Amino acid sequence: MKNLLAMDTFTIELNEISHKKSKLIRLWIGGALILVVTVALSFYLIGSDITRLAVLIPVILQVAIYIYFAYSTYNARVYIQSDAYALEYKFGMLSKTPKTIIWETITKVKIGPTYLAFYKRSGKRTTISLGWLPYVKLKEIKEKICEVAQAKGIACEWAEYKKYS
């Protein structure tokens, strides 16, 4: 029973920011430099004080948006996890609530090259697109989902891959 419970539960963190912190900091510094150059160029090209004030308001707004997106991207938690009751995932950087798929409502799981399709008892289908993930994470997610589905008695179908010559 304990082994079955362990098979039903998994968590895969998809946020790569902690692993690539130096790359993220370089990206932020590059964006900040572009922003500063844009502001300096705007002030240099505009002559009168009233016009400079009119340019300053959108620039301040641009800086605020830049800081907000940098902060929210850094603090975002992107994951996919499952327990005995449901599969839960959150992929968007700005979405606050995770999406949930309850295992009892699923009759079949179809695993494609870059997607997971969950067929429900109601006849509807929920598709999760995973084409944006690195191959290692994609493979890990597919294997874990298939393990959980088979442990719950849900059919797990792998889509055929077409090979073009």
CSV table of N, CA and C in Angstrom, one decimal:
chain,number,residue,atom,x,y,z
A,1,MET,N,0.8,-1.2,0.0
A,1,MET,CA,0.0,0.0,0.0
A,1,MET,C,0.9,1.3,0.0
A,2,LYS,N,2.0,1.2,0.8
A,2,LYS,CA,2.8,2.4,0.8
A,2,LYS,C,3.5,2.7,-0.5
A,3,ASN,N,3.9,1.6,-1.3
A,3,ASN,CA,4.5,1.8,-2.6
A,3,ASN,C,3.5,2.4,-3.6
A,4,LEU,N,2.2,2.0,-3.5
A,4,LEU,CA,1.2,2.5,-4.4
A,4,LEU,C,1.0,4.0,-4.1
A,5,LEU,N,1.0,4.4,-2.8
A,5,LEU,CA,0.8,5.8,-2.5
A,5,LEU,C,2.0,6.6,-3.0
A,6,ALA,N,3.2,6.1,-2.9
A,6,ALA,CA,4.4,6.8,-3.3
A,6,ALA,C,4.3,7.0,-4.8
A,7,MET,N,3.7,6.1,-5.6
A,7,MET,CA,3.6,6.1,-7.0
A,7,MET,C,2.6,7.2,-7.4
A,8,ASP,N,1.6,7.4,-6.6
A,8,ASP,CA,0.6,8.4,-6.9
A,8,ASP,C,1.0,9.8,-6.6
A,9,THR,N,2.1,10.0,-5.9
A,9,THR,CA,2.5,11.4,-5.5
A,9,THR,C,3.8,11.7,-6.1
A,10,PHE,N,3.8,12.9,-6.8
A,10,PHE,CA,5.1,13.5,-7.3
A,10,PHE,C,4.9,15.0,-7.5
A,11,THR,N,6.1,15.6,-7.4
A,11,THR,CA,6.1,17.1,-7.6
A,11,THR,C,7.3,17.4,-8.5
A,12,ILE,N,7.1,18.1,-9.6
A,12,ILE,CA,8.2,18.5,-10.5
A,12,ILE,C,8.2,20.0,-10.6
A,13,GLU,N,9.3,20.6,-10.1
A,13,GLU,CA,9.4,22.0,-10.2
A,13,GLU,C,10.0,22.4,-11.6
A,14,LEU,N,9.3,23.3,-12.3
A,14,LEU,CA,9.7,23.7,-13.6
A,14,LEU,C,10.3,25.1,-13.7
A,15,ASN,N,10.5,25.7,-12.6
A,15,ASN,CA,11.1,27.0,-12.5
A,15,ASN,C,12.6,26.9,-12.6
A,16,GLU,N,13.2,27.3,-13.7
A,16,GLU,CA,14.6,27.2,-13.9
A,16,GLU,C,15.4,28.4,-13.4
A,17,ILE,N,14.7,29.4,-12.8
A,17,ILE,CA,15.4,30.6,-12.4
A,17,ILE,C,16.5,30.3,-11.3
A,18,SER,N,16.2,29.5,-10.3
A,18,SER,CA,17.2,29.2,-9.3
A,18,SER,C,18.4,28.5,-9.8
A,19,HIS,N,18.3,27.8,-10.9
A,19,HIS,CA,19.5,27.1,-11.5
A,19,HIS,C,20.2,28.1,-12.5
A,20,LYS,N,19.5,29.1,-13.0
A,20,LYS,CA,20.2,30.0,-13.9
A,20,LYS,C,20.2,31.4,-13.4
A,21,LYS,N,20.5,31.6,-12.1
A,21,LYS,CA,20.4,32.9,-11.5
A,21,LYS,C,21.3,33.9,-12.2
A,22,SER,N,22.6,33.5,-12.5
A,22,SER,CA,23.5,34.5,-13.1
A,22,SER,C,23.0,34.9,-14.5
A,23,LYS,N,22.4,34.0,-15.3
A,23,LYS,CA,21.9,34.3,-16.6
A,23,LYS,C,20.8,35.3,-16.4
A,24,LEU,N,19.9,35.1,-15.5
A,24,LEU,CA,18.8,36.0,-15.2
A,24,LEU,C,19.3,37.4,-14.8
A,25,ILE,N,20.3,37.5,-14.0
A,25,ILE,CA,20.8,38.8,-13.6
A,25,ILE,C,21.4,39.5,-14.8
A,26,ARG,N,22.1,38.8,-15.6
A,26,ARG,CA,22.7,39.4,-16.8
A,26,ARG,C,21.5,39.9,-17.7
A,27,LEU,N,20.4,39.2,-17.8
A,27,LEU,CA,19.3,39.6,-18.6
A,27,LEU,C,18.7,40.9,-18.0
A,28,TRP,N,18.5,40.9,-16.7
A,28,TRP,CA,18.0,42.1,-16.1
A,28,TRP,C,18.9,43.3,-16.3
A,29,ILE,N,20.2,43.1,-16.1
A,29,ILE,CA,21.2,44.3,-16.3
A,29,ILE,C,21.1,44.8,-17.8
A,30,GLY,N,21.0,43.8,-18.7
A,30,GLY,CA,20.9,44.2,-20.1
A,30,GLY,C,19.7,45.0,-20.4
A,31,GLY,N,18.5,44.6,-19.8
A,31,GLY,CA,17.3,45.3,-20.0
A,31,GLY,C,17.4,46.7,-19.3
A,32,ALA,N,18.0,46.8,-18.1
A,32,ALA,CA,18.1,48.1,-17.5
A,32,ALA,C,19.0,49.0,-18.2
A,33,LEU,N,20.1,48.5,-18.8
A,33,LEU,CA,21.0,49.4,-19.7
A,33,LEU,C,20.2,49.9,-20.9
A,34,ILE,N,19.4,49.0,-21.5
A,34,ILE,CA,18.6,49.5,-22.7
A,34,ILE,C,17.7,50.6,-22.2
A,35,LEU,N,17.1,50.4,-21.1
A,35,LEU,CA,16.1,51.4,-20.6
A,35,LEU,C,16.8,52.7,-20.3
A,36,VAL,N,18.0,52.6,-19.7
A,36,VAL,CA,18.7,53.9,-19.3
A,36,VAL,C,19.1,54.6,-20.6
A,37,VAL,N,19.6,53.9,-21.6
A,37,VAL,CA,20.0,54.5,-22.8
A,37,VAL,C,18.8,55.1,-23.5
A,38,THR,N,17.7,54.4,-23.5
A,38,THR,CA,16.5,55.0,-24.1
A,38,THR,C,16.0,56.3,-23.4
A,39,VAL,N,16.1,56.3,-22.1
A,39,VAL,CA,15.7,57.5,-21.4
A,39,VAL,C,16.7,58.7,-21.7
A,40,ALA,N,18.0,58.4,-21.7
A,40,ALA,CA,19.0,59.4,-22.0
A,40,ALA,C,18.9,59.9,-23.4
A,41,LEU,N,18.6,59.1,-24.3
A,41,LEU,CA,18.4,59.5,-25.7
A,41,LEU,C,17.2,60.3,-25.9
A,42,SER,N,16.1,60.0,-25.2
A,42,SER,CA,14.9,60.7,-25.2
A,42,SER,C,15.1,62.2,-24.7
A,43,PHE,N,15.8,62.3,-23.6
A,43,PHE,CA,16.1,63.6,-23.1
A,43,PHE,C,17.0,64.4,-24.0
A,44,TYR,N,18.0,63.8,-24.6
A,44,TYR,CA,18.9,64.5,-25.5
A,44,TYR,C,18.2,65.0,-26.7
A,45,LEU,N,17.3,64.2,-27.3
A,45,LEU,CA,16.6,64.6,-28.5
A,45,LEU,C,15.5,65.6,-28.3
A,46,ILE,N,15.0,65.7,-27.1
A,46,ILE,CA,13.9,66.6,-26.9
A,46,ILE,C,14.4,67.9,-26.3
A,47,GLY,N,13.9,69.0,-26.8
A,47,GLY,CA,14.5,70.3,-26.4
A,47,GLY,C,13.8,71.0,-25.2
A,48,SER,N,12.5,71.2,-25.3
A,48,SER,CA,11.9,72.0,-24.2
A,48,SER,C,11.6,71.2,-23.0
A,49,ASP,N,11.4,72.0,-21.9
A,49,ASP,CA,11.2,71.3,-20.6
A,49,ASP,C,9.8,70.7,-20.5
A,50,ILE,N,8.8,71.3,-21.1
A,50,ILE,CA,7.4,70.7,-21.1
A,50,ILE,C,7.4,69.4,-21.8
A,51,THR,N,8.1,69.3,-23.0
A,51,THR,CA,8.1,68.1,-23.7
A,51,THR,C,8.9,67.0,-23.0
A,52,ARG,N,9.9,67.4,-22.3
A,52,ARG,CA,10.7,66.4,-21.5
A,52,ARG,C,9.8,65.9,-20.4
A,53,LEU,N,8.9,66.7,-19.8
A,53,LEU,CA,8.0,66.2,-18.8
A,53,LEU,C,7.0,65.2,-19.3
A,54,ALA,N,6.6,65.5,-20.6
A,54,ALA,CA,5.6,64.6,-21.2
A,54,ALA,C,6.2,63.3,-21.6
A,55,VAL,N,7.5,63.3,-21.8
A,55,VAL,CA,8.3,62.0,-22.1
A,55,VAL,C,8.6,61.3,-20.8
A,56,LEU,N,8.8,62.0,-19.7
A,56,LEU,CA,9.1,61.4,-18.4
A,56,LEU,C,8.1,60.5,-17.8
A,57,ILE,N,6.8,60.8,-18.0
A,57,ILE,CA,5.7,60.0,-17.4
A,57,ILE,C,5.6,58.6,-18.1
A,58,PRO,N,5.7,58.5,-19.4
A,58,PRO,CA,5.7,57.1,-20.0
A,58,PRO,C,7.0,56.4,-19.6
A,59,VAL,N,8.1,57.0,-19.5
A,59,VAL,CA,9.3,56.4,-19.1
A,59,VAL,C,9.2,55.8,-17.7
A,60,ILE,N,8.6,56.6,-16.8
A,60,ILE,CA,8.4,56.1,-15.4
A,60,ILE,C,7.5,54.9,-15.4
A,61,LEU,N,6.5,55.0,-16.2
A,61,LEU,CA,5.6,53.8,-16.3
A,61,LEU,C,6.3,52.6,-16.9
A,62,GLN,N,7.1,52.8,-17.8
A,62,GLN,CA,7.9,51.7,-18.4
A,62,GLN,C,8.8,51.1,-17.4
A,63,VAL,N,9.5,51.9,-16.6
A,63,VAL,CA,10.4,51.4,-15.5
A,63,VAL,C,9.6,50.6,-14.5
A,64,ALA,N,8.4,51.1,-14.1
A,64,ALA,CA,7.6,50.4,-13.2
A,64,ALA,C,7.1,49.0,-13.7
A,65,ILE,N,6.7,48.9,-14.9
A,65,ILE,CA,6.3,47.7,-15.6
A,65,ILE,C,7.5,46.7,-15.6
A,66,TYR,N,8.7,47.2,-16.0
A,66,TYR,CA,9.9,46.4,-16.0
A,66,TYR,C,10.2,45.8,-14.7
A,67,ILE,N,10.2,46.6,-13.6
A,67,ILE,CA,10.4,46.1,-12.3
A,67,ILE,C,9.4,45.1,-11.9
A,68,TYR,N,8.1,45.3,-12.2
A,68,TYR,CA,7.1,44.4,-11.8
A,68,TYR,C,7.2,43.0,-12.5
A,69,PHE,N,7.5,43.0,-13.8
A,69,PHE,CA,7.7,41.8,-14.5
A,69,PHE,C,9.0,41.0,-14.0
A,70,ALA,N,10.0,41.8,-13.7
A,70,ALA,CA,11.2,41.1,-13.2
A,70,ALA,C,11.0,40.5,-11.9
A,71,TYR,N,10.3,41.2,-11.0
A,71,TYR,CA,10.0,40.7,-9.7
A,71,TYR,C,9.0,39.5,-9.7
A,72,SER,N,8.0,39.6,-10.5
A,72,SER,CA,7.0,38.5,-10.6
A,72,SER,C,7.6,37.3,-11.3
A,73,THR,N,8.5,37.4,-12.2
A,73,THR,CA,9.1,36.3,-12.9
A,73,THR,C,10.1,35.6,-11.9
A,74,TYR,N,10.8,36.4,-11.1
A,74,TYR,CA,11.7,35.8,-10.1
A,74,TYR,C,11.0,35.0,-9.0
A,75,ASN,N,9.8,35.5,-8.6
A,75,ASN,CA,9.1,34.9,-7.5
A,75,ASN,C,8.0,33.8,-8.0
A,76,ALA,N,7.8,33.6,-9.3
A,76,ALA,CA,6.8,32.7,-9.8
A,76,ALA,C,7.2,31.3,-9.4
A,77,ARG,N,6.2,30.5,-9.1
A,77,ARG,CA,6.4,29.0,-8.9
A,77,ARG,C,5.7,28.3,-10.0
A,78,VAL,N,6.4,27.7,-10.9
A,78,VAL,CA,5.9,26.9,-12.0
A,78,VAL,C,6.1,25.4,-11.7
A,79,TYR,N,5.1,24.6,-11.7
A,79,TYR,CA,5.2,23.2,-11.3
A,79,TYR,C,4.1,22.4,-11.9
A,80,ILE,N,4.3,21.1,-11.7
A,80,ILE,CA,3.2,20.1,-11.9
A,80,ILE,C,3.4,19.1,-10.8
A,81,GLN,N,2.3,18.7,-10.2
A,81,GLN,CA,2.3,17.8,-9.1
A,81,GLN,C,1.0,16.9,-9.1
A,82,SER,N,1.2,15.8,-8.5
A,82,SER,CA,0.0,14.9,-8.4
A,82,SER,C,0.0,14.3,-7.0
A,83,ASP,N,-1.2,14.0,-6.5
A,83,ASP,CA,-1.4,13.2,-5.3
A,83,ASP,C,-2.5,12.2,-5.6
A,84,ALA,N,-3.0,11.5,-4.7
A,84,ALA,CA,-3.9,10.4,-4.9
A,84,ALA,C,-5.3,10.9,-5.4
A,85,TYR,N,-5.5,12.2,-5.2
A,85,TYR,CA,-6.8,12.8,-5.6
A,85,TYR,C,-6.8,13.5,-7.0
A,86,ALA,N,-5.8,14.3,-7.2
A,86,ALA,CA,-5.8,15.1,-8.4
A,86,ALA,C,-4.4,15.4,-9.0
A,87,LEU,N,-4.3,15.9,-10.2
A,87,LEU,CA,-3.1,16.4,-10.8
A,87,LEU,C,-3.3,17.9,-10.8
A,88,GLU,N,-2.3,18.6,-10.4
A,88,GLU,CA,-2.3,20.1,-10.3
A,88,GLU,C,-1.1,20.7,-11.0
A,89,TYR,N,-1.3,21.7,-11.8
A,89,TYR,CA,-0.2,22.3,-12.5
A,89,TYR,C,-0.4,23.8,-12.6
A,90,LYS,N,0.7,24.5,-12.6
A,90,LYS,CA,0.7,26.0,-12.8
A,90,LYS,C,1.9,26.3,-13.7
A,91,PHE,N,1.6,26.8,-14.9
A,91,PHE,CA,2.6,27.0,-15.9
A,91,PHE,C,2.8,28.5,-16.1
A,92,GLY,N,1.9,29.4,-15.9
A,92,GLY,CA,2.0,30.8,-16.2
A,92,GLY,C,2.8,31.5,-15.2
A,93,MET,N,3.5,32.5,-15.6
A,93,MET,CA,4.3,33.3,-14.6
A,93,MET,C,3.4,34.3,-13.9
A,94,LEU,N,2.3,34.7,-14.5
A,94,LEU,CA,1.4,35.7,-13.8
A,94,LEU,C,0.1,35.1,-13.3
A,95,SER,N,-0.2,33.8,-13.6
A,95,SER,CA,-1.4,33.2,-13.1
A,95,SER,C,-1.2,32.9,-11.6
A,96,LYS,N,-2.2,33.2,-10.9
A,96,LYS,CA,-2.2,33.0,-9.4
A,96,LYS,C,-2.7,31.6,-9.0
A,97,THR,N,-3.7,31.1,-9.7
A,97,THR,CA,-4.3,29.9,-9.2
A,97,THR,C,-3.9,28.7,-10.1
A,98,PRO,N,-3.5,27.6,-9.6
A,98,PRO,CA,-3.2,26.4,-10.4
A,98,PRO,C,-4.4,25.8,-10.9
A,99,LYS,N,-4.2,25.0,-12.0
A,99,LYS,CA,-5.3,24.3,-12.6
A,99,LYS,C,-5.3,22.8,-12.1
A,100,THR,N,-6.4,22.2,-11.9
A,100,THR,CA,-6.5,20.9,-11.3
A,100,THR,C,-7.3,20.0,-12.2
A,101,ILE,N,-6.9,18.7,-12.3
A,101,ILE,CA,-7.6,17.7,-13.0
A,101,ILE,C,-7.8,16.5,-12.0
A,102,ILE,N,-9.0,16.2,-11.7
A,102,ILE,CA,-9.3,15.2,-10.7
A,102,ILE,C,-9.2,13.8,-11.4
A,103,TRP,N,-8.4,12.9,-10.8
A,103,TRP,CA,-8.2,11.6,-11.4
A,103,TRP,C,-9.4,10.8,-11.6
A,104,GLU,N,-10.4,10.9,-10.7
A,104,GLU,CA,-11.6,10.1,-10.8
A,104,GLU,C,-12.4,10.4,-12.0
A,105,THR,N,-12.3,11.6,-12.6
A,105,THR,CA,-13.0,11.9,-13.8
A,105,THR,C,-12.4,11.5,-15.1
A,106,ILE,N,-11.2,11.0,-15.0
A,106,ILE,CA,-10.4,10.7,-16.2
A,106,ILE,C,-10.6,9.2,-16.6
A,107,THR,N,-10.8,9.0,-17.9
A,107,THR,CA,-10.9,7.6,-18.4
A,107,THR,C,-9.7,7.2,-19.2
A,108,LYS,N,-9.0,8.1,-19.9
A,108,LYS,CA,-7.8,7.8,-20.7
A,108,LYS,C,-6.9,9.0,-20.7
A,109,VAL,N,-5.6,8.7,-20.8
A,109,VAL,CA,-4.6,9.7,-20.9
A,109,VAL,C,-3.8,9.4,-22.2
A,110,LYS,N,-3.7,10.4,-23.1
A,110,LYS,CA,-3.0,10.2,-24.3
A,110,LYS,C,-1.8,11.1,-24.3
A,111,ILE,N,-0.6,10.5,-24.5
A,111,ILE,CA,0.6,11.2,-24.4
A,111,ILE,C,1.2,11.4,-25.7
A,112,GLY,N,1.3,12.6,-26.2
A,112,GLY,CA,1.9,13.0,-27.5
A,112,GLY,C,3.3,13.5,-27.4
A,113,PRO,N,3.8,13.9,-28.5
A,113,PRO,CA,5.2,14.4,-28.5
A,113,PRO,C,5.4,15.6,-27.6
A,114,THR,N,4.5,16.5,-27.6
A,114,THR,CA,4.6,17.8,-26.7
A,114,THR,C,3.3,18.1,-26.0
A,115,TYR,N,2.5,17.1,-25.7
A,115,TYR,CA,1.3,17.4,-25.0
A,115,TYR,C,0.8,16.2,-24.2
A,116,LEU,N,-0.1,16.5,-23.3
A,116,LEU,CA,-0.8,15.4,-22.6
A,116,LEU,C,-2.3,15.7,-22.7
A,117,ALA,N,-3.1,14.7,-23.1
A,117,ALA,CA,-4.5,14.9,-23.3
A,117,ALA,C,-5.2,14.0,-22.3
A,118,PHE,N,-6.1,14.6,-21.5
A,118,PHE,CA,-6.9,13.8,-20.5
A,118,PHE,C,-8.3,13.7,-21.0
A,119,TYR,N,-8.8,12.5,-21.2
A,119,TYR,CA,-10.2,12.3,-21.7
A,119,TYR,C,-11.0,12.1,-20.5
A,120,LYS,N,-12.1,12.9,-20.3
A,120,LYS,CA,-12.9,12.8,-19.1
A,120,LYS,C,-14.1,11.9,-19.4
A,121,ARG,N,-14.8,11.5,-18.4
A,121,ARG,CA,-16.0,10.6,-18.5
A,121,ARG,C,-17.1,11.4,-19.2
A,122,SER,N,-17.1,12.7,-19.1
A,122,SER,CA,-18.2,13.5,-19.7
A,122,SER,C,-18.0,13.6,-21.2
A,123,GLY,N,-16.9,13.1,-21.8
A,123,GLY,CA,-16.6,13.2,-23.2
A,123,GLY,C,-15.7,14.3,-23.6
A,124,LYS,N,-15.5,15.2,-22.6
A,124,LYS,CA,-14.6,16.4,-22.9
A,124,LYS,C,-13.1,16.0,-22.8
A,125,ARG,N,-12.3,16.8,-23.3
A,125,ARG,CA,-10.8,16.5,-23.3
A,125,ARG,C,-10.1,17.8,-22.8
A,126,THR,N,-9.2,17.6,-21.9
A,126,THR,CA,-8.3,18.6,-21.4
A,126,THR,C,-6.9,18.4,-21.9
A,127,THR,N,-6.3,19.3,-22.6
A,127,THR,CA,-5.0,19.1,-23.2
A,127,THR,C,-4.0,20.1,-22.5
A,128,ILE,N,-2.9,19.6,-22.1
A,128,ILE,CA,-1.8,20.4,-21.5
A,128,ILE,C,-0.7,20.4,-22.5
A,129,SER,N,-0.3,21.6,-23.0
A,129,SER,CA,0.7,21.7,-24.0
A,129,SER,C,2.1,21.9,-23.2
A,130,LEU,N,3.1,21.1,-23.6
A,130,LEU,CA,4.3,21.0,-22.9
A,130,LEU,C,5.5,21.3,-23.8
A,131,GLY,N,5.2,21.9,-25.0
A,131,GLY,CA,6.3,22.1,-26.0
A,131,GLY,C,7.3,23.1,-25.6
A,132,TRP,N,7.1,23.9,-24.6
A,132,TRP,CA,8.0,24.9,-24.1
A,132,TRP,C,9.1,24.4,-23.1
A,133,LEU,N,8.9,23.1,-22.7
A,133,LEU,CA,9.8,22.6,-21.7
A,133,LEU,C,11.0,21.9,-22.3
A,134,PRO,N,12.1,21.9,-21.5
A,134,PRO,CA,13.3,21.1,-22.0
A,134,PRO,C,12.9,19.6,-22.1
A,135,TYR,N,13.6,18.9,-23.0
A,135,TYR,CA,13.3,17.5,-23.2
A,135,TYR,C,13.4,16.7,-22.0
A,136,VAL,N,14.3,16.9,-21.1
A,136,VAL,CA,14.5,16.1,-19.9
A,136,VAL,C,13.3,16.2,-19.0
A,137,LYS,N,12.8,17.4,-18.8
A,137,LYS,CA,11.6,17.7,-18.0
A,137,LYS,C,10.3,17.1,-18.6
A,138,LEU,N,10.2,17.2,-19.9
A,138,LEU,CA,9.1,16.7,-20.7
A,138,LEU,C,9.0,15.2,-20.5
A,139,LYS,N,10.2,14.5,-20.7
A,139,LYS,CA,10.2,13.1,-20.5
A,139,LYS,C,9.9,12.6,-19.1
A,140,GLU,N,10.4,13.4,-18.1
A,140,GLU,CA,10.1,13.0,-16.7
A,140,GLU,C,8.6,13.2,-16.4
A,141,ILE,N,8.0,14.2,-16.9
A,141,ILE,CA,6.5,14.5,-16.7
A,141,ILE,C,5.7,13.3,-17.3
A,142,LYS,N,6.0,13.0,-18.6
A,142,LYS,CA,5.3,12.0,-19.3
A,142,LYS,C,5.4,10.6,-18.5
A,143,GLU,N,6.6,10.3,-18.1
A,143,GLU,CA,6.7,9.0,-17.4
A,143,GLU,C,6.0,9.0,-16.1
A,144,LYS,N,6.0,10.1,-15.3
A,144,LYS,CA,5.3,10.1,-14.0
A,144,LYS,C,3.8,10.1,-14.2
A,145,ILE,N,3.3,10.8,-15.2
A,145,ILE,CA,1.9,10.8,-15.5
A,145,ILE,C,1.4,9.4,-15.8
A,146,CYS,N,2.2,8.8,-16.7
A,146,CYS,CA,1.8,7.4,-17.1
A,146,CYS,C,1.8,6.4,-15.9
A,147,GLU,N,2.8,6.6,-15.1
A,147,GLU,CA,2.9,5.7,-13.9
A,147,GLU,C,1.6,5.9,-13.0
A,148,VAL,N,1.3,7.1,-12.7
A,148,VAL,CA,0.1,7.4,-11.9
A,148,VAL,C,-1.1,6.9,-12.5
A,149,ALA,N,-1.3,7.2,-13.8
A,149,ALA,CA,-2.5,6.7,-14.5
A,149,ALA,C,-2.6,5.2,-14.5
A,150,GLN,N,-1.6,4.5,-14.7
A,150,GLN,CA,-1.6,3.0,-14.7
A,150,GLN,C,-1.9,2.5,-13.3
A,151,ALA,N,-1.4,3.2,-12.3
A,151,ALA,CA,-1.6,2.8,-10.9
A,151,ALA,C,-3.1,3.0,-10.5
A,152,LYS,N,-3.7,3.9,-11.1
A,152,LYS,CA,-5.1,4.2,-10.9
A,152,LYS,C,-6.1,3.4,-11.8
A,153,GLY,N,-5.5,2.6,-12.7
A,153,GLY,CA,-6.3,1.8,-13.6
A,153,GLY,C,-6.8,2.7,-14.8
A,154,ILE,N,-6.2,3.7,-15.1
A,154,ILE,CA,-6.6,4.6,-16.3
A,154,ILE,C,-5.7,4.2,-17.5
A,155,ALA,N,-6.3,4.1,-18.6
A,155,ALA,CA,-5.6,3.7,-19.8
A,155,ALA,C,-4.6,4.8,-20.2
A,156,CYS,N,-3.4,4.4,-20.5
A,156,CYS,CA,-2.4,5.4,-20.9
A,156,CYS,C,-1.9,5.0,-22.3
A,157,GLU,N,-2.2,5.9,-23.2
A,157,GLU,CA,-2.0,5.7,-24.7
A,157,GLU,C,-0.9,6.6,-25.2
A,158,TRP,N,0.1,6.1,-25.8
A,158,TRP,CA,1.2,6.9,-26.4
A,158,TRP,C,0.9,7.2,-27.8
A,159,ALA,N,0.9,8.4,-28.2
A,159,ALA,CA,0.6,8.8,-29.6
A,159,ALA,C,1.7,8.3,-30.5
A,160,GLU,N,1.3,7.9,-31.8
A,160,GLU,CA,2.3,7.5,-32.7
A,160,GLU,C,3.1,8.6,-33.2
A,161,TYR,N,4.4,8.4,-33.4
A,161,TYR,CA,5.3,9.4,-33.9
A,161,TYR,C,5.5,9.1,-35.4
A,162,LYS,N,5.2,10.1,-36.2
A,162,LYS,CA,5.4,10.0,-37.6
A,162,LYS,C,6.8,10.3,-38.0
A,163,LYS,N,7.4,9.4,-38.7
A,163,LYS,CA,8.8,9.6,-39.2
A,163,LYS,C,8.8,9.9,-40.6
A,164,TYR,N,9.3,11.1,-41.0
A,164,TYR,CA,9.4,11.5,-42.4
A,164,TYR,C,10.8,11.3,-42.9
A,165,SER,N,10.8,10.7,-44.1
A,165,SER,CA,12.2,10.5,-44.7
A,165,SER,C,12.5,11.4,-45.8
